[in-house]
């Protein structure tokens, strides 16, 4: 599946989560990596600086260019993703900004599927535009529309899979085929799927982007972002990161590495809870519609089955005959999930996208993005499945 | 709420910031409302908000009246031993952690405390060893390294001690201990000793411990599943003379283990290699995924030889009495794919070339 000859790529996902990218024998024989807080690294002599500059030794120089804790996690994530290389950033947004600032220049164009994390859209539409980059948005999953939007200036095709919050799954085979046919690079935001469930690189995607704040960190206690891809394509991206300075800190990277140790277990649980809760919601009379790729009723269920191993823990649903306040009342009745944005941690979170992310938008625009007043998004954690179902049941039936 | 839900939510209730993950308090001291007028926290040895949260979680998971968190399992054990007085007698299991053996025989003995060692899985032997001055019965459930299963239905514990360094923390990166008391009175007595002697856990470690507890149920479930598969596989291996694992039907107290633990028996497996002390050493040195190290209960699998490592602090005679022989190998099964682990052990056993 991967072109890399790294023997770690042969190991099971659980083994990779625990060991990949780490030195077998660590300094002072410690079983876990130490946290190296240094902001700068010293050289033995002038000659060793000259050697470093000439031969490009793999060593640290200054904290903005990287640190040992971050490098370990980069290696681990590259193995998990089946990619040659991975670059970590201080947040998911810092990662996409770092990549696009490197790959796009004035006059270039980029095409997005329209369902996406609203801040990535905002960055392209409001900010890249100031540097002369043009952003097109086409209907999510409409491959014909995407292909017709391509012209000689198009540099990148971008999508999430699954998308947030509609959980539309992209047919990566068709998506990659368009890119290859036109010689245009492709980027997938795979945050909601994670490499446990989806391997975009294996489908031929050029860049995989994650908000590692979510399932990778997994404990709602750190921010991080990552871009995975080939060494050659990522080399200039890494150089630019060294200038922009959006690297992640050694303490944070230690927590991310620690979080990844239980990645396989957590994802198995998120998948299990997600599927069971989506089925429960679909069968509940107060629920009008459930968006979850593991449900047969979901429009992209076929693509989900084709590309994914499981369907993660994000579920969106519409409450039957409810206005935004009645919908909010259900959220307020929940006892286990706490109310807040984000997803992917061990604790469940719940929110109303119209309130949390789109409150300032006029209703026409919200509806155009498919954000309805009666929509609830639940980021299912790893709590006991029955506890979560019972809690949702009492909340739905109390209002 | 079920175990896993409680592990995630009890003790992590929102504070004024709304943080899903409570802040880490490193503050050693706390500003008071007035002289002699004490706030909820005064000095971090006496109480710390981060420690208080993890203690609340542990008490809930143990079903205890209260729990206390310590800087290591031994600090917790030492605190519990603080309940003893000069002249007290202790009955203890003969396959216990080497450090506990050392504390009882080389430190507590200085205060004129005496110990009788018995096989902990034999409730009659425990009863027989009890004297008028016996103040404590100390057993490990499960015994270490022989995987003995004491009859807890008859023993009925008042205090539960954990080396939270192991499964609670779960990531080999924080030393921690915990005591959980059955009654508020016992909790009060232990707290008095903890505060007086000071072996408390620090704020950063309390945070890491709390973070680890959130995935404990998933980890132990998976480790139990993998350990059973590995134990069954080891039992059929020609270089292995005997496998000690409570989940195996061949274990002398398998039925008791089922009554106490249901269908999960933990991640520790001990086995006897055919050969001698050198064979066991070679097995321990030949694995690639299993790290050669003491300790247990973490995400990464470990392997060790009890006679020369975890139980080296026993007197040789006590080791022999307990049956901790030189050919024993103890593994702590982590979260790696069990097929990868079996392949690793298979290769190591092949290289070691047992008799
Ligand atoms: C799908 C998706 N992509 C990207 C991001 C941005 O990541 P971060 O918040 O780590 O900057 C988020 C979350 O906020 C997200 O949900
Ligand atoms: C069974 C058992 N009890 C107690 C301890 C002591 O705990 P700690 O090392 O956290 O002091 C250990 C571990 O070393 C142990 O394995």
CSV table of N, CA, C and O in Angstrom, one decimal, chain A residues 10-16 18-19 22 24 31-32 217-222 251 254-256 258-259 261-262 265-266 268-269 272-273 335-338 346-349 381-388, chain B residues 1-6 8-9 12-15 18-21 169-174 207-209 211-212 214-215 218-219 221-222 225 287-293 299-302 335-337 340:
chain,number,residue,atom,x,y,z
A,10,UNK,N,4.7,-2.7,8.2
A,10,UNK,CA,4.2,-4.0,8.2
A,10,UNK,C,3.4,-4.4,9.5
A,10,UNK,O,2.7,-5.3,9.5
A,11,UNK,N,3.6,-3.6,10.5
A,11,UNK,CA,3.0,-3.9,11.8
A,11,UNK,C,1.6,-3.5,11.9
A,11,UNK,O,1.1,-2.7,11.1
A,12,UNK,N,0.8,-4.2,12.8
A,12,UNK,CA,-0.6,-3.8,13.0
A,12,UNK,C,-0.7,-2.4,13.5
A,12,UNK,O,0.2,-1.8,14.1
A,13,UNK,N,-1.9,-1.8,13.3
A,13,UNK,CA,-2.2,-0.4,13.6
A,13,UNK,C,-1.9,-0.1,15.1
A,13,UNK,O,-1.4,0.9,15.5
A,14,UNK,N,-2.4,-1.1,16.0
A,14,UNK,CA,-2.2,-0.9,17.4
A,14,UNK,C,-0.7,-0.9,17.8
A,14,UNK,O,-0.3,-0.1,18.6
A,15,UNK,N,0.1,-1.7,17.1
A,15,UNK,CA,1.5,-1.8,17.4
A,15,UNK,C,2.2,-0.5,16.9
A,15,UNK,O,3.0,0.1,17.6
A,16,UNK,N,1.7,0.0,15.7
A,16,UNK,CA,2.3,1.2,15.2
A,16,UNK,C,2.0,2.4,16.2
A,16,UNK,O,2.8,3.3,16.4
A,18,UNK,N,1.7,2.4,19.3
A,18,UNK,CA,2.5,2.4,20.5
A,18,UNK,C,4.0,2.7,20.1
A,18,UNK,O,4.6,3.4,20.8
A,19,UNK,N,4.5,2.1,19.1
A,19,UNK,CA,5.9,2.1,18.9
A,19,UNK,C,6.4,2.9,17.7
A,19,UNK,O,7.6,3.3,17.7
A,22,UNK,N,9.4,5.8,17.2
A,22,UNK,CA,10.2,6.0,18.4
A,22,UNK,C,11.5,5.2,18.3
A,22,UNK,O,11.5,4.1,17.7
A,24,UNK,N,14.1,2.6,19.6
A,24,UNK,CA,13.9,1.4,20.4
A,24,UNK,C,14.6,1.6,21.8
A,24,UNK,O,14.1,1.3,22.8
A,31,UNK,N,11.8,4.2,29.0
A,31,UNK,CA,10.8,3.6,28.1
A,31,UNK,C,10.0,4.6,27.3
A,31,UNK,O,9.6,4.4,26.2
A,32,UNK,N,9.8,5.8,27.9
A,32,UNK,CA,9.1,6.8,27.2
A,32,UNK,C,10.1,8.0,26.8
A,32,UNK,O,11.1,8.1,27.4
A,217,UNK,N,-4.9,13.6,19.2
A,217,UNK,CA,-4.6,13.9,20.6
A,217,UNK,C,-5.6,13.2,21.5
A,217,UNK,O,-5.2,12.5,22.5
A,218,UNK,N,-6.9,13.3,21.2
A,218,UNK,CA,-7.9,12.4,21.8
A,218,UNK,C,-8.4,12.7,23.2
A,218,UNK,O,-9.2,12.0,23.7
A,219,UNK,N,-7.8,13.6,23.9
A,219,UNK,CA,-8.2,13.9,25.3
A,219,UNK,C,-8.6,15.3,25.5
A,219,UNK,O,-8.7,15.8,26.6
A,220,UNK,N,-8.9,16.0,24.4
A,220,UNK,CA,-9.4,17.4,24.5
A,220,UNK,C,-8.4,18.3,25.3
A,220,UNK,O,-8.8,19.2,26.0
A,221,UNK,N,-7.1,18.0,25.2
A,221,UNK,CA,-6.2,18.8,26.0
A,221,UNK,C,-5.0,19.3,25.3
A,221,UNK,O,-4.0,19.6,25.9
A,222,UNK,N,-5.1,19.3,24.0
A,222,UNK,CA,-4.0,19.9,23.2
A,222,UNK,C,-4.5,20.4,21.9
A,222,UNK,O,-5.5,19.9,21.4
A,251,UNK,N,6.2,20.1,25.1
A,251,UNK,CA,5.3,19.6,26.1
A,251,UNK,C,4.0,19.0,25.4
A,251,UNK,O,3.6,18.0,25.7
A,254,UNK,N,4.6,15.9,23.5
A,254,UNK,CA,4.7,14.7,24.4
A,254,UNK,C,3.3,14.2,24.7
A,254,UNK,O,3.0,13.0,24.6
A,255,UNK,N,2.3,15.2,25.0
A,255,UNK,CA,0.9,14.8,25.2
A,255,UNK,C,0.3,14.1,24.0
A,255,UNK,O,-0.5,13.2,24.1
A,256,UNK,N,0.7,14.6,22.8
A,256,UNK,CA,0.1,14.0,21.6
A,256,UNK,C,0.7,12.6,21.4
A,256,UNK,O,-0.1,11.7,21.1
A,258,UNK,N,1.6,10.6,23.7
A,258,UNK,CA,1.0,9.8,24.7
A,258,UNK,C,-0.4,9.5,24.3
A,258,UNK,O,-0.9,8.4,24.5
A,259,UNK,N,-1.1,10.5,23.7
A,259,UNK,CA,-2.5,10.2,23.3
A,259,UNK,C,-2.5,9.2,22.2
A,259,UNK,O,-3.5,8.4,22.1
A,261,UNK,N,-0.8,6.6,21.8
A,261,UNK,CA,-0.6,5.2,22.3
A,261,UNK,C,-1.9,4.5,22.3
A,261,UNK,O,-1.9,3.3,22.1
A,262,UNK,N,-3.0,5.1,22.6
A,262,UNK,CA,-4.3,4.5,22.7
A,262,UNK,C,-5.2,4.8,21.5
A,262,UNK,O,-6.4,4.5,21.5
A,265,UNK,N,-7.4,1.8,20.1
A,265,UNK,CA,-8.5,1.5,21.0
A,265,UNK,C,-9.6,2.5,21.0
A,265,UNK,O,-10.8,2.2,21.1
A,266,UNK,N,-9.1,3.8,21.1
A,266,UNK,CA,-10.1,4.8,21.2
A,266,UNK,C,-11.0,4.9,19.9
A,266,UNK,O,-12.2,5.0,19.9
A,268,UNK,N,-11.6,2.5,17.8
A,268,UNK,CA,-12.5,1.3,17.8
A,268,UNK,C,-13.8,1.6,18.6
A,268,UNK,O,-14.9,1.3,18.2
A,269,UNK,N,-13.6,2.3,19.8
A,269,UNK,CA,-14.7,2.7,20.6
A,269,UNK,C,-15.6,3.8,20.0
A,269,UNK,O,-16.8,3.8,20.0
A,272,UNK,N,-17.7,2.3,17.4
A,272,UNK,CA,-18.7,1.5,17.9
A,272,UNK,C,-19.8,2.3,18.5
A,272,UNK,O,-21.0,2.2,18.2
A,273,UNK,N,-19.5,3.3,19.3
A,273,UNK,CA,-20.4,4.2,19.9
A,273,UNK,C,-21.2,5.0,18.8
A,273,UNK,O,-22.4,5.2,18.9
A,335,UNK,N,-27.1,15.2,30.1
A,335,UNK,CA,-26.3,15.2,31.4
A,335,UNK,C,-24.9,14.8,31.2
A,335,UNK,O,-24.0,15.1,31.9
A,336,UNK,N,-24.7,13.9,30.2
A,336,UNK,CA,-23.3,13.4,30.0
A,336,UNK,C,-22.5,14.3,29.0
A,336,UNK,O,-21.5,14.8,29.4
A,337,UNK,N,-22.9,14.4,27.8
A,337,UNK,CA,-22.1,15.3,26.9
A,337,UNK,C,-22.1,16.7,27.4
A,337,UNK,O,-23.2,17.2,27.7
A,338,UNK,N,-20.9,17.3,27.4
A,338,UNK,CA,-20.9,18.7,27.7
A,338,UNK,C,-21.1,19.6,26.5
A,338,UNK,O,-20.8,19.1,25.4
A,346,UNK,N,-12.0,11.9,24.5
A,346,UNK,CA,-12.7,10.8,25.2
A,346,UNK,C,-14.0,11.2,25.8
A,346,UNK,O,-14.9,10.4,25.9
A,347,UNK,N,-14.2,12.5,26.1
A,347,UNK,CA,-15.5,12.9,26.6
A,347,UNK,C,-16.4,13.4,25.5
A,347,UNK,O,-15.9,14.2,24.6
A,348,UNK,N,-17.7,13.1,25.5
A,348,UNK,CA,-18.6,13.5,24.5
A,348,UNK,C,-18.9,15.0,24.6
A,348,UNK,O,-19.0,15.5,25.7
A,349,UNK,N,-19.1,15.6,23.4
A,349,UNK,CA,-19.5,17.0,23.4
A,349,UNK,C,-20.7,17.1,22.5
A,349,UNK,O,-20.9,16.3,21.6
A,381,UNK,N,-18.0,10.5,22.5
A,381,UNK,CA,-16.7,10.1,23.1
A,381,UNK,C,-16.6,8.6,23.3
A,381,UNK,O,-17.2,7.8,22.6
A,382,UNK,N,-15.8,8.2,24.3
A,382,UNK,CA,-15.7,6.7,24.5
A,382,UNK,C,-16.4,6.3,25.7
A,382,UNK,O,-16.1,5.2,26.3
A,383,UNK,N,-17.3,7.0,26.2
A,383,UNK,CA,-18.1,6.6,27.4
A,383,UNK,C,-18.8,5.3,27.1
A,383,UNK,O,-18.9,4.9,25.9
A,384,UNK,N,-19.4,4.7,28.1
A,384,UNK,CA,-20.2,3.5,27.9
A,384,UNK,C,-21.4,3.8,27.0
A,384,UNK,O,-22.1,4.8,27.1
A,385,UNK,N,-21.6,3.0,26.0
A,385,UNK,CA,-22.6,3.2,24.9
A,385,UNK,C,-24.0,3.4,25.5
A,385,UNK,O,-24.7,4.3,25.1
A,386,UNK,N,-24.4,2.5,26.4
A,386,UNK,CA,-25.7,2.5,27.0
A,386,UNK,C,-26.0,3.8,27.8
A,386,UNK,O,-27.1,4.3,27.8
A,387,UNK,N,-25.0,4.2,28.5
A,387,UNK,CA,-25.1,5.5,29.3
A,387,UNK,C,-25.4,6.6,28.3
A,387,UNK,O,-26.3,7.5,28.6
A,388,UNK,N,-24.7,6.7,27.2
A,388,UNK,CA,-25.0,7.8,26.3
A,388,UNK,C,-26.3,7.7,25.6
A,388,UNK,O,-27.1,8.7,25.5
B,1,UNK,N,-24.3,5.4,36.3
B,1,UNK,CA,-23.4,5.4,35.2
B,1,UNK,C,-22.4,4.2,35.3
B,1,UNK,O,-22.0,3.8,36.3
B,2,UNK,N,-22.0,3.7,34.1
B,2,UNK,CA,-21.1,2.6,34.1
B,2,UNK,C,-19.6,3.1,34.3
B,2,UNK,O,-19.3,4.3,34.2
B,3,UNK,N,-18.7,2.1,34.5
B,3,UNK,CA,-17.4,2.4,34.9
B,3,UNK,C,-16.7,3.4,34.0
B,3,UNK,O,-16.1,4.4,34.4
B,4,UNK,N,-16.8,3.1,32.7
B,4,UNK,CA,-16.0,3.9,31.7
B,4,UNK,C,-16.5,5.4,31.7
B,4,UNK,O,-15.8,6.3,31.6
B,5,UNK,N,-17.8,5.5,31.8
B,5,UNK,CA,-18.4,6.9,31.8
B,5,UNK,C,-18.0,7.6,33.1
B,5,UNK,O,-17.6,8.8,33.0
B,6,UNK,N,-18.0,6.9,34.2
B,6,UNK,CA,-17.6,7.6,35.5
B,6,UNK,C,-16.1,7.9,35.4
B,6,UNK,O,-15.7,9.0,35.9
B,8,UNK,N,-14.4,8.9,33.0
B,8,UNK,CA,-14.2,10.1,32.2
B,8,UNK,C,-14.8,11.4,32.9
B,8,UNK,O,-14.3,12.4,32.8
B,9,UNK,N,-15.9,11.2,33.6
B,9,UNK,CA,-16.7,12.4,34.0
B,9,UNK,C,-16.6,12.7,35.5
B,9,UNK,O,-16.6,13.9,35.9
B,12,UNK,N,-14.1,15.3,36.9
B,12,UNK,CA,-13.7,16.3,35.8
B,12,UNK,C,-14.9,17.3,35.6
B,12,UNK,O,-15.0,17.9,34.5
B,13,UNK,N,-15.6,17.6,36.6
B,13,UNK,CA,-16.8,18.5,36.5
B,13,UNK,C,-16.2,19.9,36.2
B,13,UNK,O,-15.1,20.2,36.5
B,14,UNK,N,-17.0,20.7,35.4
B,14,UNK,CA,-16.5,22.0,35.0
B,14,UNK,C,-16.2,22.9,36.1
B,14,UNK,O,-16.9,22.9,37.2
B,15,UNK,N,-15.2,23.7,35.9
B,15,UNK,CA,-14.9,24.8,36.9
B,15,UNK,C,-15.4,26.1,36.3
B,15,UNK,O,-16.1,26.1,35.3
B,18,UNK,N,-15.1,26.6,32.4
B,18,UNK,CA,-15.8,25.7,31.5
B,18,UNK,C,-14.9,24.7,30.9
B,18,UNK,O,-15.3,23.9,30.0
B,19,UNK,N,-13.6,24.7,31.2
B,19,UNK,CA,-12.6,23.8,30.6
B,19,UNK,C,-13.1,22.3,30.7
B,19,UNK,O,-13.5,21.9,31.7
B,20,UNK,N,-13.0,21.6,29.5
B,20,UNK,CA,-13.4,20.2,29.5
B,20,UNK,C,-12.4,19.4,30.3
B,20,UNK,O,-12.7,18.4,30.9
B,21,UNK,N,-11.1,19.8,30.3
B,21,UNK,CA,-10.1,19.2,31.0
B,21,UNK,C,-9.7,20.2,32.1
B,21,UNK,O,-9.2,21.3,31.8
B,169,UNK,N,-2.3,4.9,35.6
B,169,UNK,CA,-1.6,5.8,34.8
B,169,UNK,C,-1.5,5.3,33.4
B,169,UNK,O,-1.9,5.9,32.4
B,170,UNK,N,-1.0,4.0,33.3
B,170,UNK,CA,-1.1,3.3,32.1
B,170,UNK,C,-0.1,3.6,31.0
B,170,UNK,O,-0.1,2.9,29.9
B,171,UNK,N,0.7,4.6,31.1
B,171,UNK,CA,1.6,5.0,30.0
B,171,UNK,C,3.1,5.1,30.4
B,171,UNK,O,3.9,5.7,29.7
B,172,UNK,N,3.4,4.4,31.4
B,172,UNK,CA,4.8,4.4,31.9
B,172,UNK,C,5.4,5.7,32.1
B,172,UNK,O,6.6,5.9,31.9
B,173,UNK,N,4.6,6.7,32.5
B,173,UNK,CA,5.2,8.0,32.6
B,173,UNK,C,4.8,8.8,33.8
B,173,UNK,O,5.0,10.0,33.9
B,174,UNK,N,4.2,8.2,34.8
B,174,UNK,CA,4.1,8.9,36.1
B,174,UNK,C,4.1,7.8,37.2
B,174,UNK,O,3.4,6.8,37.1
B,207,UNK,N,-2.3,15.2,37.1
B,207,UNK,CA,-3.0,15.4,35.8
B,207,UNK,C,-2.7,14.2,34.8
B,207,UNK,O,-3.7,13.7,34.2
B,208,UNK,N,-1.5,13.7,34.7
B,208,UNK,CA,-1.2,12.6,33.8
B,208,UNK,C,-1.9,11.3,34.3
B,208,UNK,O,-2.4,10.6,33.5
B,209,UNK,N,-2.0,11.1,35.6
B,209,UNK,CA,-2.7,10.0,36.1
B,209,UNK,C,-4.2,10.1,35.8
B,209,UNK,O,-4.8,9.1,35.3
B,211,UNK,N,-5.5,11.7,33.3
B,211,UNK,CA,-5.7,11.5,31.9
B,211,UNK,C,-5.6,10.0,31.5
B,211,UNK,O,-6.4,9.5,30.7
B,212,UNK,N,-4.7,9.3,32.2
B,212,UNK,CA,-4.6,7.9,31.9
B,212,UNK,C,-5.9,7.1,32.4
B,212,UNK,O,-6.3,6.2,31.7
B,214,UNK,N,-8.8,7.9,32.2
B,214,UNK,CA,-9.9,8.0,31.2
B,214,UNK,C,-10.0,6.9,30.2
B,214,UNK,O,-11.0,6.5,29.7
B,215,UNK,N,-8.8,6.3,29.9
B,215,UNK,CA,-8.8,5.2,28.9
B,215,UNK,C,-8.5,3.8,29.6
B,215,UNK,O,-8.3,2.8,28.9
B,218,UNK,N,-10.8,0.8,28.6
B,218,UNK,CA,-10.4,0.3,27.2
B,218,UNK,C,-9.1,-0.5,27.2
B,218,UNK,O,-9.0,-1.5,26.6
B,219,UNK,N,-8.1,0.1,27.9
B,219,UNK,CA,-6.8,-0.5,27.9
B,219,UNK,C,-6.8,-1.9,28.6
B,219,UNK,O,-6.3,-2.9,28.0
B,221,UNK,N,-9.3,-3.9,29.2
B,221,UNK,CA,-10.1,-4.8,28.4
B,221,UNK,C,-9.3,-5.4,27.3
B,221,UNK,O,-9.2,-6.6,27.1
B,222,UNK,N,-8.6,-4.5,26.6
B,222,UNK,CA,-7.8,-5.0,25.4
B,222,UNK,C,-6.6,-5.8,25.9
B,222,UNK,O,-6.2,-6.9,25.3
B,225,UNK,N,-7.7,-9.2,26.9
B,225,UNK,CA,-8.0,-10.0,25.7
B,225,UNK,C,-6.7,-10.6,25.1
B,225,UNK,O,-6.6,-11.8,24.8
B,287,UNK,N,13.6,-10.5,22.9
B,287,UNK,CA,12.4,-9.9,22.3
B,287,UNK,C,12.7,-8.5,21.7
B,287,UNK,O,13.7,-7.8,22.1
B,288,UNK,N,11.9,-8.1,20.7
B,288,UNK,CA,12.1,-6.8,20.1
B,288,UNK,C,11.0,-5.8,20.4
B,288,UNK,O,11.2,-4.7,20.7
B,289,UNK,N,9.8,-6.3,20.5
B,289,UNK,CA,8.7,-5.4,20.9
B,289,UNK,C,8.6,-5.3,22.4
B,289,UNK,O,8.3,-4.3,22.9
B,290,UNK,N,8.7,-6.4,23.1
B,290,UNK,CA,8.6,-6.4,24.5
B,290,UNK,C,9.9,-5.7,25.0
B,290,UNK,O,11.0,-6.2,24.7
B,291,UNK,N,9.8,-4.7,25.8
B,291,UNK,CA,11.0,-4.0,26.3
B,291,UNK,C,11.4,-4.8,27.6
B,291,UNK,O,10.6,-5.3,28.4
B,292,UNK,N,12.7,-4.9,27.8
B,292,UNK,CA,13.3,-5.6,28.9
B,292,UNK,C,13.3,-4.6,30.1
B,292,UNK,O,14.2,-3.7,30.2
B,293,UNK,N,12.3,-4.7,31.0
B,293,UNK,CA,12.1,-3.7,32.0
B,293,UNK,C,11.2,-4.3,33.1
B,293,UNK,O,10.3,-5.0,32.8
B,299,UNK,N,1.0,0.8,28.1
B,299,UNK,CA,0.7,0.6,26.7
B,299,UNK,C,1.8,-0.2,26.0
B,299,UNK,O,1.4,-0.9,25.0
B,300,UNK,N,3.0,-0.1,26.4
B,300,UNK,CA,4.1,-0.9,25.7
B,300,UNK,C,4.3,-2.2,26.5
B,300,UNK,O,4.3,-2.2,27.7
B,301,UNK,N,4.5,-3.3,25.8
B,301,UNK,CA,4.7,-4.6,26.4
B,301,UNK,C,6.1,-4.7,27.0
B,301,UNK,O,7.0,-4.2,26.5
B,302,UNK,N,6.2,-5.3,28.2
B,302,UNK,CA,7.4,-5.5,28.9
B,302,UNK,C,7.7,-6.9,29.2
B,302,UNK,O,6.7,-7.7,29.4
B,335,UNK,N,-0.5,-2.7,24.5
B,335,UNK,CA,-1.6,-2.5,23.5
B,335,UNK,C,-1.3,-2.8,22.1
B,335,UNK,O,-2.0,-2.5,21.1
B,336,UNK,N,-0.1,-3.4,21.9
B,336,UNK,CA,0.3,-3.7,20.5
B,336,UNK,C,-0.7,-4.8,20.0
B,336,UNK,O,-1.4,-5.5,20.7
B,337,UNK,N,-0.7,-5.0,18.7
B,337,UNK,CA,-1.5,-6.0,18.0
B,337,UNK,C,-1.0,-7.4,18.6
B,337,UNK,O,0.2,-7.7,18.5
B,340,UNK,N,1.4,-9.4,16.5
B,340,UNK,CA,2.8,-9.0,16.5
B,340,UNK,C,3.5,-9.4,17.8
B,340,UNK,O,4.7,-9.8,17.7
